[in-house]
Amino acid sequence: MSNSYLAAAPVVRRVRGYFAPVNRVTQTPVIFDAAEMGGFGLDSPPSPWIALGWLKGFTRKAVSKTAQIVSGVPAAVLEQTRETVGAEVSFEFLSWTKLTMVLASASQQMNLLLPAGGAAASGDGGAGVAAGVVGTGSTATFISLAPVDAAKFTAGQIVAVDVDYTGQTGYVGTPVSGAYVKSALTDVDYVRRVTVNVARIAQVGATGLTLAEALPGGAPAAGMKAQPVVGFVDREGGSFYQEWSAVFVMEGSQGERIFFHYPRLQALASAAESATALDGKTGTLERVLLAGRFVALPVTDPLDGERVVCYRSFLPAASSLV
Amino acid sequence: MQNAKDSFYVALRTRLVAVNPERTILLRAAVRPGILVEEAEAPFSQLPTDVFVLRWLGLAVDQDLPATMAAEECEIVYATLGTQSFGGMDRGRAMSEMDEELVAMLAPFWTPKLNYRSTPATTLMTRVFWDEPVFQPVTVTRDRLTRSARVVVYSYEEAGELVG
């Protein structure tokens, strides 16, 4: 009896997506190593990767252009040369979260701060209630606050945790750059408006907030403040493009895995939605999906200095012949 | 999934009491609102008239979501003979009345999901919601008019919730 078999092409269901932040200042992406990390549990990716859930309609397209050098009579291709390197990816997120909304929008994606009493109406949300200083001893799932600040929150609210805006320019936001400030602003809460460092509050105690999920930025740094959030808002327009490192995984029926790793992805299209019927036969209900279209930016592979935009890795099924 | 079925039934029962408190049924020695779940009662040789009978049929599950979604098809069957005082000649009117009551009971198209395994029932985090009803033509068997409407009831399975 043979201890190996010739495997057919992988049979997969949907695609899983994973996110990691790009350091926009240094243009440093997070690199995924399929050899080291390829066996991870799909629900518990290795740090700093964050699961984005299932994706629908995953489509990737190479837009690299190749030119042919022809020679002779009659002319024949002598050799080929790659003129441009590029790739695009498109898919739909099957959940609306802060992170998926950020990634799917080609602009700043902001938090709607809980408005202060009497705040003037604003499309981005009015002036927020005063933020509370995060104390020492905070973790990714617990925010230490003074009792007077903790009392401003209620269980079930969303909290944003980040630093005050103090006139800085450039990229702002933790752990993901949520915006690029070209000239100094006046809103002290601006960084907390654009931060992705948000989480749902499970419990409010006298000493702080217990979170129902970990903050994407991990334990808050010194100087950060916490502010209640009621929702999210983004705009059509603006000049900021989100950028992230991405891994997409297709798991085959025999346990084989195909990875598509894009070290740098930027949103290519404006925020958009697509609707699919829940029951195509008679129903009227529709599921509204966040539609994303992205362009891959290049990195230089330190192995040989080649400029590339995507890595495709394949981990074969156990016992399958290769 | 049982929590979704229970929540849907109790929501409709509560709404029926508000829409038409006179529609009742004497069942197992108790007067109850005129709506019941067929699979939760002793088998009927013939369905009772002038009450709504919920019959659970199809099931579909989508597991490729952050939370598993269940779609359960509910057939709501109701029949009438009209009233004795009019010799059954008001059975068309009685059927229209039940049509209208069912439309009213199904709106709004959602209800909180509760766990009725515990006493008192505990409110879960998600809602049960449903599509618009698809009404079938009336069938006539001598003086008995019967109609059914099909509703797809959707719910999300929550962490720790037993799959019934």
Tab-separated table of C-alpha atoms in Angstrom, chain B:
chain	number	residue	atom	x	y	z
B	1	MET	CA	-31.587	27.688	16.617
B	2	GLN	CA	-34.274	26.684	19.074
B	3	ASN	CA	-33.918	30.047	20.782
B	4	ALA	CA	-34.711	31.765	17.484
B	5	LYS	CA	-37.770	29.568	16.937
B	6	ASP	CA	-38.974	30.196	20.485
B	7	SER	CA	-38.388	33.932	20.220
B	8	PHE	CA	-40.247	34.158	16.907
B	9	TYR	CA	-43.237	32.271	18.298
B	10	VAL	CA	-43.420	34.277	21.514
B	11	ALA	CA	-43.108	37.555	19.598
B	12	LEU	CA	-46.000	36.611	17.339
B	13	ARG	CA	-48.057	35.410	20.288
B	14	THR	CA	-47.472	38.653	22.169
B	15	ARG	CA	-48.364	40.706	19.120
B	16	LEU	CA	-51.521	38.658	18.483
B	17	VAL	CA	-52.745	39.475	21.978
B	18	ALA	CA	-52.369	43.160	21.106
B	19	VAL	CA	-53.854	42.856	17.607
B	20	ASN	CA	-56.843	40.666	18.495
B	21	PRO	CA	-57.150	39.597	22.133
B	22	GLU	CA	-60.370	37.752	21.259
B	23	ARG	CA	-58.529	35.175	19.179
B	24	THR	CA	-57.912	32.418	21.696
B	25	ILE	CA	-57.822	28.647	21.854
B	26	LEU	CA	-58.695	26.233	24.644
B	27	LEU	CA	-55.748	23.896	24.692
B	28	ARG	CA	-54.796	21.426	27.394
B	29	ALA	CA	-57.418	22.952	29.703
B	30	ALA	CA	-56.021	26.455	29.344
B	31	VAL	CA	-57.231	29.426	27.342
B	32	ARG	CA	-54.276	30.738	25.340
B	33	PRO	CA	-53.720	33.212	22.536
B	34	GLY	CA	-54.780	31.655	19.244
B	35	ILE	CA	-51.361	30.668	17.968
B	36	LEU	CA	-49.419	27.467	18.539
B	37	VAL	CA	-46.380	25.568	17.352
B	38	GLU	CA	-47.398	22.297	15.754
B	39	GLU	CA	-44.273	20.376	16.781
B	40	ALA	CA	-44.758	21.414	20.426
B	41	GLU	CA	-48.277	19.983	20.728
B	42	ALA	CA	-49.789	16.514	20.504
B	43	PRO	CA	-50.409	15.510	16.869
B	44	PHE	CA	-53.623	16.875	15.374
B	45	SER	CA	-55.897	14.749	13.179
B	46	GLN	CA	-57.049	18.015	11.667
B	47	LEU	CA	-55.595	21.425	12.381
B	48	PRO	CA	-57.821	23.596	14.597
B	49	THR	CA	-59.660	26.442	12.951
B	50	ASP	CA	-59.379	30.171	13.665
B	51	VAL	CA	-55.901	29.881	15.129
B	52	PHE	CA	-52.442	30.296	13.652
B	53	VAL	CA	-50.339	27.143	13.493
B	54	LEU	CA	-46.565	27.509	13.113
B	55	ARG	CA	-44.850	24.674	11.277
B	56	TRP	CA	-41.070	24.662	10.970
B	57	LEU	CA	-39.804	23.320	7.657
B	58	GLY	CA	-36.524	24.090	5.911
B	59	LEU	CA	-33.187	25.004	7.401
B	60	ALA	CA	-30.099	26.565	5.866
B	61	VAL	CA	-26.905	27.522	7.648
B	62	ASP	CA	-24.126	29.873	6.547
B	63	GLN	CA	-20.996	29.136	8.551
B	64	ASP	CA	-18.631	31.337	6.555
B	65	LEU	CA	-19.552	34.415	8.541
B	66	PRO	CA	-18.142	35.887	11.757
B	67	ALA	CA	-21.231	34.395	13.414
B	68	THR	CA	-23.040	31.398	11.959
B	69	MET	CA	-26.330	32.441	10.417
B	70	ALA	CA	-29.322	30.115	10.459
B	71	ALA	CA	-32.259	30.570	8.080
B	72	GLU	CA	-35.307	28.631	9.219
B	73	GLU	CA	-38.401	28.418	7.103
B	74	CYS	CA	-41.653	28.763	8.997
B	75	GLU	CA	-44.994	27.916	7.463
B	76	ILE	CA	-47.893	29.621	9.219
B	77	VAL	CA	-51.105	27.766	8.492
B	78	TYR	CA	-54.568	29.010	9.366
B	79	ALA	CA	-58.051	27.852	8.516
B	80	THR	CA	-61.607	28.974	9.170
B	81	LEU	CA	-65.165	27.819	8.744
B	82	GLY	CA	-66.621	31.242	9.467
B	83	THR	CA	-69.029	31.542	12.381
B	84	GLN	CA	-72.064	29.486	13.285
B	85	SER	CA	-74.197	32.572	13.717
B	86	PHE	CA	-73.805	33.327	10.018
B	87	GLY	CA	-73.959	29.720	8.934
B	88	GLY	CA	-70.353	29.895	7.774
B	89	MET	CA	-71.189	32.420	5.105
B	90	ASP	CA	-68.736	34.875	6.671
B	91	ARG	CA	-65.791	32.505	6.186
B	92	GLY	CA	-64.246	34.769	3.550
B	93	ARG	CA	-64.375	37.686	5.918
B	94	ALA	CA	-62.923	35.559	8.695
B	95	MET	CA	-60.043	34.549	6.393
B	96	SER	CA	-59.365	38.199	5.506
B	97	GLU	CA	-59.357	39.050	9.182
B	98	MET	CA	-56.697	36.432	9.855
B	99	ASP	CA	-54.675	37.607	6.827
B	100	GLU	CA	-54.656	41.116	8.245
B	101	GLU	CA	-53.806	39.919	11.729
B	102	LEU	CA	-50.854	37.922	10.417
B	103	VAL	CA	-49.520	40.907	8.471
B	104	ALA	CA	-49.784	43.014	11.623
B	105	MET	CA	-48.133	40.346	13.780
B	106	LEU	CA	-45.123	40.088	11.487
B	107	ALA	CA	-44.263	43.795	11.710
B	108	PRO	CA	-41.760	44.951	12.792
B	109	PHE	CA	-39.695	42.250	11.166
B	110	TRP	CA	-37.494	41.502	14.146
B	111	THR	CA	-37.582	40.625	17.830
B	112	PRO	CA	-34.913	40.243	20.509
B	113	LYS	CA	-33.568	36.706	20.823
B	114	LEU	CA	-34.271	35.177	24.216
B	115	ASN	CA	-33.223	31.920	25.780
B	116	TYR	CA	-36.370	30.251	27.072
B	117	ARG	CA	-34.464	27.289	28.485
B	118	SER	CA	-33.865	29.383	31.573
B	119	THR	CA	-36.545	30.742	33.900
B	120	PRO	CA	-37.048	33.615	33.618
B	121	ALA	CA	-35.994	33.831	29.993
B	122	THR	CA	-32.716	35.628	29.416
B	123	THR	CA	-32.155	38.148	26.665
B	124	LEU	CA	-29.322	37.271	24.307
B	125	MET	CA	-27.221	39.764	22.371
B	126	THR	CA	-28.585	39.437	18.857
B	127	ARG	CA	-31.957	39.830	17.206
B	128	VAL	CA	-34.082	37.369	15.323
B	129	PHE	CA	-35.329	38.843	12.036
B	130	TRP	CA	-37.381	37.662	9.120
B	131	ASP	CA	-38.331	38.338	5.565
B	132	GLU	CA	-41.717	39.420	4.290
B	133	PRO	CA	-44.316	36.622	4.197
B	134	VAL	CA	-45.122	34.792	0.993
B	135	PHE	CA	-48.845	33.990	1.042
B	136	GLN	CA	-50.174	30.903	-0.714
B	137	PRO	CA	-53.574	30.730	-2.391
B	138	VAL	CA	-56.533	29.713	-0.255
B	139	THR	CA	-57.484	26.048	-0.523
B	140	VAL	CA	-61.146	25.128	-0.165
B	141	THR	CA	-62.294	21.863	1.351
B	142	ARG	CA	-66.090	21.997	1.465
B	143	ASP	CA	-66.777	24.916	3.820
B	144	ARG	CA	-63.248	25.076	5.199
B	145	LEU	CA	-60.874	27.741	3.906
B	146	THR	CA	-57.163	27.236	4.546
B	147	ARG	CA	-54.220	29.449	3.764
B	148	SER	CA	-50.537	29.301	4.585
B	149	ALA	CA	-47.820	31.891	4.542
B	150	ARG	CA	-44.104	31.142	4.486
B	151	VAL	CA	-41.595	33.253	6.355
B	152	VAL	CA	-37.827	32.745	6.462
B	153	VAL	CA	-36.594	33.495	9.981
B	154	TYR	CA	-32.918	34.444	10.336
B	155	SER	CA	-30.734	34.388	13.411
B	156	TYR	CA	-27.099	34.369	14.405
B	157	GLU	CA	-25.746	31.660	16.660
B	158	GLU	CA	-24.088	33.237	19.671
B	159	ALA	CA	-21.052	31.913	21.487
B	160	GLY	CA	-22.094	29.346	24.050
B	161	GLU	CA	-25.560	28.990	22.628
B	162	LEU	CA	-26.667	25.406	22.299
B	163	VAL	CA	-27.415	24.354	18.752
B	164	GLY	CA	-30.892	22.913	18.991
